[in-house]
Amino acid sequence: MPSGNDSCMRGQESVGYFSCLIGLWEEWIGLGNLEDYLNYLDYLVWVFTPLVIVFILPLFILLFLYLSILFLHVYKRKNELKEAYSNNPWDGARKTLATLWDGHATIWHGYEIHGLEKIPDKGPALIVYYHGAIPIDYYYFLANVIIHKGRTCHSVADHFLFKLPGFKLLLEVFSVMHGPQKECVNALKNGHLLGISPGGVREALFSDESYVLLWGNRKGFAQVAIDAKVPIIPMFTQNVREGFRSLGSIRLYRWLYEKFRLPIVPIYGGFPVKFRTYLGDPIPYDPNLTAAELADKVSMQLFVV
């Protein structure tokens, strides 16, 4: 039985030029059947494509944030002359971005918010929430407060967020602070809303689908509420961990974070699951409660909402 190379060399008419090339290529790479090889490649693509997608989707949220920042820079240039004559030149920008984020919430997650009427139209309140792998539910909440309450809720964020390139303007426009207690108390005493997640980055990266609170002994948020004499409104979003997940169960990532504070845990997801945010009844200021007692009370009520 002649090989493909012999057949080509003999110039058999039944063997076309293209078929000869395929035969020679198969022999050269050591494959007996090119079709089997292509089928195997097709199988690998079929297996790994979903895995690639779930790690890419979170990057779209980051892209959306940078698009928001780009919009703010454009808006800032457009309103340079008006800024000197306006008390708050960023209202239009905030409302525009809030509308965009609210549209994303409705289309992708069928987002619902229950209990928004518990957010005061005027005056201060401290909103305490569970931190998902990506706090996209909190972004949606902020958008709803801007749209329906006409207010900007100040927020406390981790220090690393302030080190991200280009984020400075976005954080300034949406009144995000890195969280010294004195600054938080001042914001509340000035009549602002303030949102904080006591679990922070640790909870985002290392909590899981059982929604375990990783607050440790943190009670600074409770002391802030006591010092400012304001109510605390607990907030929880159903399915936020089903939308985005992290690989925080891998011990190496936990060690790196606890040792060097490196938030490098891979996050995947972006699944179009239903999000429902629930706001609980306000926990009023009680001068008889200590910070530890108030923190325990909030943690117990967070999942009751």
C-alpha positions as a LaTeX table, in Angstrom:
\begin{tabular}{lrrr}
\hline
Residue & $x$ (\AA) & $y$ (\AA) & $z$ (\AA) \\
\hline
Met1 & 0.00 & 0.00 & 0.00 \\
Pro2 & 1.72 & 3.21 & $-1.10$ \\
Ser3 & 2.02 & 6.12 & 1.31 \\
Gly4 & 0.55 & 9.55 & 0.60 \\
Asn5 & 4.02 & 10.74 & $-0.35$ \\
Asp6 & 4.48 & 7.88 & $-2.87$ \\
Ser7 & 1.05 & 8.55 & $-4.41$ \\
Cys8 & 1.86 & 12.20 & $-4.91$ \\
Met9 & 5.26 & 11.44 & $-6.36$ \\
Arg10 & 3.73 & 9.00 & $-8.85$ \\
Gly11 & 1.24 & 11.67 & $-9.95$ \\
Gln12 & $-1.88$ & 9.52 & $-9.66$ \\
Glu13 & $-4.75$ & 11.33 & $-11.32$ \\
Ser14 & $-7.21$ & 10.17 & $-8.66$ \\
Val15 & $-5.31$ & 12.16 & $-6.04$ \\
Gly16 & $-5.84$ & 15.90 & $-6.22$ \\
Tyr17 & $-3.18$ & 18.44 & $-5.42$ \\
Phe18 & $-4.94$ & 19.71 & $-2.27$ \\
Ser19 & $-5.52$ & 16.16 & $-1.01$ \\
Cys20 & $-1.82$ & 15.48 & $-1.53$ \\
Leu21 & $-0.89$ & 18.48 & 0.59 \\
Ile22 & $-3.20$ & 17.36 & 3.39 \\
Gly23 & $-1.73$ & 13.88 & 3.23 \\
Leu24 & 1.82 & 15.19 & 3.38 \\
Trp25 & 0.93 & 17.52 & 6.29 \\
Glu26 & $-0.69$ & 14.67 & 8.22 \\
Glu27 & 2.43 & 12.54 & 7.80 \\
Trp28 & 4.70 & 15.43 & 8.77 \\
Ile29 & 2.94 & 16.20 & 12.07 \\
Gly30 & 2.39 & 12.53 & 12.81 \\
Leu31 & $-1.42$ & 12.51 & 12.67 \\
Gly32 & $-3.20$ & 9.65 & 11.06 \\
Asn33 & $-6.50$ & 11.45 & 10.84 \\
Leu34 & $-6.86$ & 15.21 & 10.50 \\
Glu35 & $-10.60$ & 15.03 & 11.08 \\
Asp36 & $-10.09$ & 13.47 & 14.51 \\
Tyr37 & $-7.68$ & 16.25 & 15.41 \\
Leu38 & $-10.14$ & 18.95 & 14.37 \\
Asn39 & $-12.93$ & 17.23 & 16.29 \\
Tyr40 & $-10.70$ & 17.22 & 19.36 \\
Leu41 & $-10.02$ & 20.94 & 18.97 \\
Asp42 & $-13.74$ & 21.58 & 18.60 \\
Tyr43 & $-14.36$ & 19.64 & 21.80 \\
Leu44 & $-11.76$ & 21.69 & 23.70 \\
Val45 & $-13.34$ & 24.94 & 22.49 \\
Trp46 & $-16.76$ & 23.68 & 23.57 \\
Val47 & $-15.45$ & 22.80 & 27.05 \\
Phe48 & $-13.36$ & 25.87 & 27.79 \\
Thr49 & $-15.42$ & 28.66 & 26.20 \\
Pro50 & $-17.88$ & 28.92 & 29.13 \\
Leu51 & $-14.95$ & 29.02 & 31.57 \\
Val52 & $-13.31$ & 31.84 & 29.66 \\
Ile53 & $-16.58$ & 33.78 & 29.47 \\
Val54 & $-17.29$ & 33.69 & 33.23 \\
Phe55 & $-13.87$ & 35.20 & 33.95 \\
Ile56 & $-14.24$ & 37.84 & 31.22 \\
Leu57 & $-17.69$ & 39.11 & 32.26 \\
Pro58 & $-16.44$ & 40.74 & 35.50 \\
Leu59 & $-14.03$ & 42.75 & 33.37 \\
Phe60 & $-17.04$ & 44.32 & 31.66 \\
Ile61 & $-18.05$ & 45.81 & 35.02 \\
Leu62 & $-14.58$ & 47.34 & 35.30 \\
Leu63 & $-14.94$ & 48.56 & 31.70 \\
Phe64 & $-18.30$ & 50.10 & 32.58 \\
Leu65 & $-16.67$ & 51.92 & 35.52 \\
Tyr66 & $-13.95$ & 53.31 & 33.25 \\
Leu67 & $-16.57$ & 54.38 & 30.71 \\
Ser68 & $-18.28$ & 56.22 & 33.56 \\
Ile69 & $-14.99$ & 57.93 & 34.39 \\
Leu70 & $-14.50$ & 58.88 & 30.74 \\
Phe71 & $-17.99$ & 60.37 & 30.68 \\
Leu72 & $-17.19$ & 62.45 & 33.77 \\
His73 & $-14.04$ & 63.83 & 32.17 \\
Val74 & $-15.98$ & 64.80 & 29.06 \\
Tyr75 & $-18.73$ & 66.34 & 31.19 \\
Lys76 & $-16.16$ & 68.28 & 33.21 \\
Arg77 & $-14.70$ & 69.88 & 30.10 \\
Lys78 & $-18.14$ & 70.68 & 28.76 \\
Asn79 & $-19.15$ & 72.49 & 31.91 \\
Glu80 & $-15.93$ & 74.33 & 32.78 \\
Leu81 & $-17.54$ & 77.73 & 32.26 \\
Lys82 & $-20.78$ & 76.82 & 34.00 \\
Glu83 & $-18.96$ & 75.37 & 37.02 \\
Ala84 & $-18.13$ & 78.78 & 38.43 \\
Tyr85 & $-21.81$ & 79.77 & 38.40 \\
Ser86 & $-23.37$ & 76.55 & 39.65 \\
Asn87 & $-23.62$ & 75.27 & 43.22 \\
Asn88 & $-23.32$ & 71.64 & 42.13 \\
Pro89 & $-22.20$ & 71.15 & 38.54 \\
Trp90 & $-22.07$ & 67.37 & 38.88 \\
Asp91 & $-25.78$ & 66.72 & 39.43 \\
Gly92 & $-26.39$ & 66.17 & 35.72 \\
Ala93 & $-23.45$ & 63.78 & 35.45 \\
Arg94 & $-24.56$ & 61.77 & 38.48 \\
Lys95 & $-28.12$ & 61.48 & 37.23 \\
Thr96 & $-26.98$ & 60.45 & 33.76 \\
Leu97 & $-24.70$ & 57.73 & 35.10 \\
Ala98 & $-27.35$ & 56.62 & 37.58 \\
Thr99 & $-29.77$ & 56.16 & 34.67 \\
Leu100 & $-27.20$ & 54.09 & 32.76 \\
Trp101 & $-26.46$ & 51.86 & 35.74 \\
Asp102 & $-30.17$ & 51.48 & 36.49 \\
Gly103 & $-30.71$ & 50.43 & 32.88 \\
His104 & $-27.97$ & 47.81 & 33.22 \\
Ala105 & $-29.59$ & 46.58 & 36.44 \\
Thr106 & $-33.01$ & 46.22 & 34.84 \\
Ile107 & $-31.86$ & 44.58 & 31.62 \\
Trp108 & $-29.25$ & 42.16 & 32.98 \\
His109 & $-30.53$ & 41.34 & 36.45 \\
Gly110 & $-34.19$ & 42.33 & 36.45 \\
Tyr111 & $-33.23$ & 44.40 & 39.48 \\
Glu112 & $-35.78$ & 45.16 & 42.17 \\
Ile113 & $-35.37$ & 47.24 & 45.33 \\
His114 & $-37.77$ & 46.83 & 48.24 \\
Gly115 & $-38.05$ & 49.32 & 51.08 \\
Leu116 & $-36.57$ & 52.36 & 49.37 \\
Glu117 & $-39.17$ & 54.43 & 51.21 \\
Lys118 & $-37.20$ & 53.69 & 54.41 \\
Ile119 & $-34.37$ & 55.88 & 53.12 \\
Pro120 & $-35.14$ & 59.38 & 54.47 \\
Asp121 & $-35.79$ & 62.17 & 51.97 \\
Lys122 & $-33.79$ & 64.46 & 54.23 \\
Gly123 & $-31.37$ & 63.94 & 57.07 \\
Pro124 & $-28.69$ & 61.38 & 57.84 \\
Ala125 & $-28.74$ & 57.59 & 58.05 \\
Leu126 & $-26.10$ & 54.88 & 57.99 \\
Ile127 & $-26.72$ & 52.07 & 55.46 \\
Val128 & $-24.94$ & 48.82 & 56.36 \\
Tyr129 & $-24.79$ & 46.13 & 53.68 \\
Tyr130 & $-23.39$ & 42.70 & 52.90 \\
His131 & $-20.44$ & 42.89 & 50.47 \\
Gly132 & $-20.72$ & 40.64 & 47.41 \\
Ala133 & $-17.71$ & 39.53 & 45.36 \\
Ile134 & $-18.40$ & 42.64 & 43.28 \\
Pro135 & $-20.70$ & 45.11 & 45.08 \\
Ile136 & $-22.67$ & 45.77 & 41.93 \\
Asp137 & $-25.90$ & 45.64 & 43.92 \\
Tyr138 & $-24.65$ & 48.61 & 45.94 \\
Tyr139 & $-23.99$ & 50.52 & 42.70 \\
Tyr140 & $-27.59$ & 49.83 & 41.70 \\
Phe141 & $-28.77$ & 51.02 & 45.12 \\
Leu142 & $-26.81$ & 54.27 & 44.77 \\
Ala143 & $-28.37$ & 54.80 & 41.33 \\
Asn144 & $-31.87$ & 54.35 & 42.75 \\
Val145 & $-31.21$ & 56.79 & 45.59 \\
Ile146 & $-30.06$ & 59.42 & 43.08 \\
Ile147 & $-32.99$ & 58.82 & 40.73 \\
His148 & $-35.84$ & 58.41 & 43.21 \\
Lys149 & $-34.62$ & 60.35 & 46.24 \\
Gly150 & $-32.59$ & 63.06 & 44.52 \\
Arg151 & $-29.77$ & 62.42 & 47.00 \\
Thr152 & $-26.16$ & 61.29 & 46.79 \\
Cys153 & $-25.28$ & 58.59 & 49.30 \\
His154 & $-21.71$ & 58.95 & 50.54 \\
Ser155 & $-19.76$ & 55.69 & 50.65 \\
Val156 & $-16.81$ & 54.14 & 52.46 \\
Ala157 & $-14.38$ & 52.16 & 50.29 \\
Asp158 & $-11.12$ & 50.28 & 50.80 \\
His159 & $-7.81$ & 52.12 & 50.38 \\
Phe160 & $-6.80$ & 50.09 & 47.31 \\
Leu161 & $-9.70$ & 51.57 & 45.32 \\
Phe162 & $-8.11$ & 55.00 & 45.64 \\
Lys163 & $-4.92$ & 53.64 & 44.07 \\
Leu164 & $-6.58$ & 52.43 & 40.86 \\
Pro165 & $-5.58$ & 54.52 & 37.84 \\
Gly166 & $-8.20$ & 57.04 & 36.81 \\
Phe167 & $-10.62$ & 56.41 & 39.69 \\
Lys168 & $-9.99$ & 59.67 & 41.54 \\
Leu169 & $-12.63$ & 61.70 & 39.69 \\
Leu170 & $-15.28$ & 58.99 & 39.97 \\
Leu171 & $-14.72$ & 58.67 & 43.72 \\
Glu172 & $-14.85$ & 62.44 & 44.21 \\
Val173 & $-18.04$ & 62.94 & 42.22 \\
Phe174 & $-19.84$ & 60.16 & 44.09 \\
Ser175 & $-18.51$ & 61.22 & 47.51 \\
Val176 & $-16.50$ & 58.09 & 48.29 \\
Met177 & $-14.14$ & 58.22 & 51.29 \\
His178 & $-11.58$ & 55.75 & 52.64 \\
Gly179 & $-13.27$ & 55.66 & 56.01 \\
Pro180 & $-11.64$ & 57.38 & 59.01 \\
Gln181 & $-14.29$ & 57.39 & 61.76 \\
Lys182 & $-14.07$ & 61.15 & 62.21 \\
Glu183 & $-14.75$ & 61.77 & 58.52 \\
Cys184 & $-17.71$ & 59.36 & 58.59 \\
Val185 & $-19.19$ & 61.06 & 61.67 \\
Asn186 & $-18.78$ & 64.49 & 60.06 \\
Ala187 & $-20.57$ & 63.34 & 56.90 \\
Leu188 & $-23.51$ & 62.08 & 58.94 \\
Lys189 & $-23.61$ & 65.18 & 61.15 \\
Asn190 & $-23.77$ & 67.26 & 57.97 \\
Gly191 & $-27.00$ & 65.46 & 57.08 \\
His192 & $-25.71$ & 63.01 & 54.45 \\
Leu193 & $-26.53$ & 59.37 & 53.87 \\
Leu194 & $-23.54$ & 57.06 & 54.32 \\
Gly195 & $-23.11$ & 53.48 & 53.09 \\
Ile196 & $-20.60$ & 51.05 & 54.57 \\
Ser197 & $-19.91$ & 47.33 & 54.46 \\
Pro198 & $-18.17$ & 46.24 & 57.68 \\
Gly199 & $-16.87$ & 43.08 & 55.96 \\
Gly200 & $-15.22$ & 45.08 & 53.21 \\
Val201 & $-12.75$ & 43.44 & 50.85 \\
Arg202 & $-12.26$ & 40.41 & 53.12 \\
Glu203 & $-15.97$ & 39.61 & 52.91 \\
Ala204 & $-16.02$ & 40.25 & 49.17 \\
Leu205 & $-13.19$ & 37.83 & 48.46 \\
Phe206 & $-13.60$ & 35.12 & 51.08 \\
Ser207 & $-17.29$ & 34.85 & 51.88 \\
Asp208 & $-19.22$ & 32.35 & 49.79 \\
Glu209 & $-22.68$ & 31.27 & 48.63 \\
Ser210 & $-23.67$ & 30.65 & 52.26 \\
Tyr211 & $-23.42$ & 34.45 & 52.80 \\
Val212 & $-21.26$ & 34.25 & 55.92 \\
Leu213 & $-20.52$ & 37.66 & 57.44 \\
Leu214 & $-16.79$ & 38.26 & 57.84 \\
Trp215 & $-16.92$ & 41.21 & 60.18 \\
Gly216 & $-14.61$ & 39.81 & 62.84 \\
Asn217 & $-14.50$ & 42.26 & 65.74 \\
Arg218 & $-15.25$ & 45.27 & 63.58 \\
Lys219 & $-17.59$ & 47.63 & 65.37 \\
Gly220 & $-16.28$ & 50.97 & 64.16 \\
Phe221 & $-19.37$ & 51.48 & 61.98 \\
Ala222 & $-21.55$ & 51.09 & 65.09 \\
Gln223 & $-19.46$ & 53.63 & 66.98 \\
Val224 & $-19.87$ & 56.04 & 64.05 \\
Ala225 & $-23.66$ & 55.69 & 64.27 \\
Ile226 & $-23.56$ & 56.25 & 68.04 \\
Asp227 & $-21.30$ & 59.29 & 67.80 \\
Ala228 & $-23.41$ & 60.83 & 65.04 \\
Lys229 & $-26.70$ & 59.77 & 66.76 \\
Val230 & $-28.19$ & 58.40 & 63.55 \\
Pro231 & $-30.25$ & 55.31 & 62.68 \\
Ile232 & $-28.76$ & 52.30 & 60.91 \\
Ile233 & $-30.60$ & 50.80 & 57.93 \\
Pro234 & $-29.54$ & 47.20 & 57.12 \\
Met235 & $-29.41$ & 46.21 & 53.44 \\
Phe236 & $-29.09$ & 42.81 & 51.78 \\
Thr237 & $-29.33$ & 41.73 & 48.14 \\
Gln238 & $-30.68$ & 38.31 & 47.27 \\
Asn239 & $-28.56$ & 36.30 & 44.78 \\
Val240 & $-25.64$ & 38.73 & 44.74 \\
Arg241 & $-23.27$ & 35.77 & 45.31 \\
Glu242 & $-24.93$ & 33.83 & 42.53 \\
Gly243 & $-24.22$ & 36.68 & 40.11 \\
Phe244 & $-20.51$ & 36.99 & 40.87 \\
Arg245 & $-18.28$ & 34.53 & 42.70 \\
Ser246 & $-14.68$ & 34.39 & 43.86 \\
Leu247 & $-12.06$ & 31.69 & 44.28 \\
Gly248 & $-11.46$ & 32.72 & 47.88 \\
Ser249 & $-11.62$ & 29.15 & 49.14 \\
Ile250 & $-8.06$ & 28.61 & 47.84 \\
Arg251 & $-5.78$ & 28.99 & 50.88 \\
Leu252 & $-2.95$ & 30.69 & 49.00 \\
Tyr253 & $-5.13$ & 33.68 & 48.15 \\
Arg254 & $-6.27$ & 34.03 & 51.77 \\
Trp255 & $-2.66$ & 33.88 & 53.00 \\
Leu256 & $-1.54$ & 36.51 & 50.50 \\
Tyr257 & $-4.35$ & 38.84 & 51.55 \\
Glu258 & $-3.85$ & 38.43 & 55.30 \\
Lys259 & $-0.06$ & 38.72 & 54.98 \\
Phe260 & 0.32 & 41.46 & 52.37 \\
Arg261 & $-3.22$ & 42.82 & 51.90 \\
Leu262 & $-3.14$ & 41.83 & 48.24 \\
Pro263 & $-6.72$ & 41.53 & 46.89 \\
Ile264 & $-5.73$ & 39.29 & 43.98 \\
Val265 & $-8.41$ & 36.60 & 44.28 \\
Pro266 & $-9.88$ & 35.81 & 40.82 \\
Ile267 & $-13.54$ & 36.78 & 40.46 \\
Tyr268 & $-15.81$ & 35.21 & 37.88 \\
Gly269 & $-19.46$ & 35.36 & 36.93 \\
Gly270 & $-21.65$ & 38.10 & 35.55 \\
Phe271 & $-24.49$ & 35.60 & 35.39 \\
Pro272 & $-27.89$ & 37.19 & 34.57 \\
Val273 & $-29.60$ & 36.14 & 37.80 \\
Lys274 & $-32.42$ & 38.03 & 39.51 \\
Phe275 & $-31.25$ & 40.61 & 42.06 \\
Arg276 & $-33.58$ & 41.81 & 44.82 \\
Thr277 & $-32.32$ & 44.37 & 47.31 \\
Tyr278 & $-34.13$ & 44.56 & 50.65 \\
Leu279 & $-33.86$ & 47.48 & 53.06 \\
Gly280 & $-34.76$ & 46.68 & 56.65 \\
Asp281 & $-36.46$ & 48.83 & 59.25 \\
Pro282 & $-34.17$ & 51.54 & 60.63 \\
Ile283 & $-32.47$ & 50.68 & 63.92 \\
Pro284 & $-32.86$ & 53.91 & 65.88 \\
Tyr285 & $-30.12$ & 55.57 & 67.89 \\
Asp286 & $-30.06$ & 54.19 & 71.43 \\
Pro287 & $-27.64$ & 55.86 & 73.88 \\
Asn288 & $-27.85$ & 52.80 & 76.13 \\
Leu289 & $-26.30$ & 50.46 & 73.54 \\
Thr290 & $-22.55$ & 49.98 & 73.31 \\
Ala291 & $-20.84$ & 49.75 & 69.91 \\
Ala292 & $-20.39$ & 45.98 & 70.33 \\
Glu293 & $-24.07$ & 45.48 & 71.20 \\
Leu294 & $-25.20$ & 47.63 & 68.30 \\
Ala295 & $-22.91$ & 45.78 & 65.86 \\
Asp296 & $-24.37$ & 42.44 & 67.02 \\
Lys297 & $-27.90$ & 43.78 & 66.62 \\
Val298 & $-27.20$ & 44.92 & 63.06 \\
Ser299 & $-25.58$ & 41.63 & 62.06 \\
Met300 & $-28.60$ & 39.71 & 63.36 \\
Gln301 & $-31.06$ & 41.89 & 61.47 \\
Leu302 & $-29.12$ & 42.03 & 58.20 \\
Phe303 & $-30.50$ & 38.74 & 56.87 \\
Val304 & $-33.96$ & 39.24 & 58.41 \\
Val305 & $-34.73$ & 42.08 & 56.04 \\
\hline
\end{tabular}
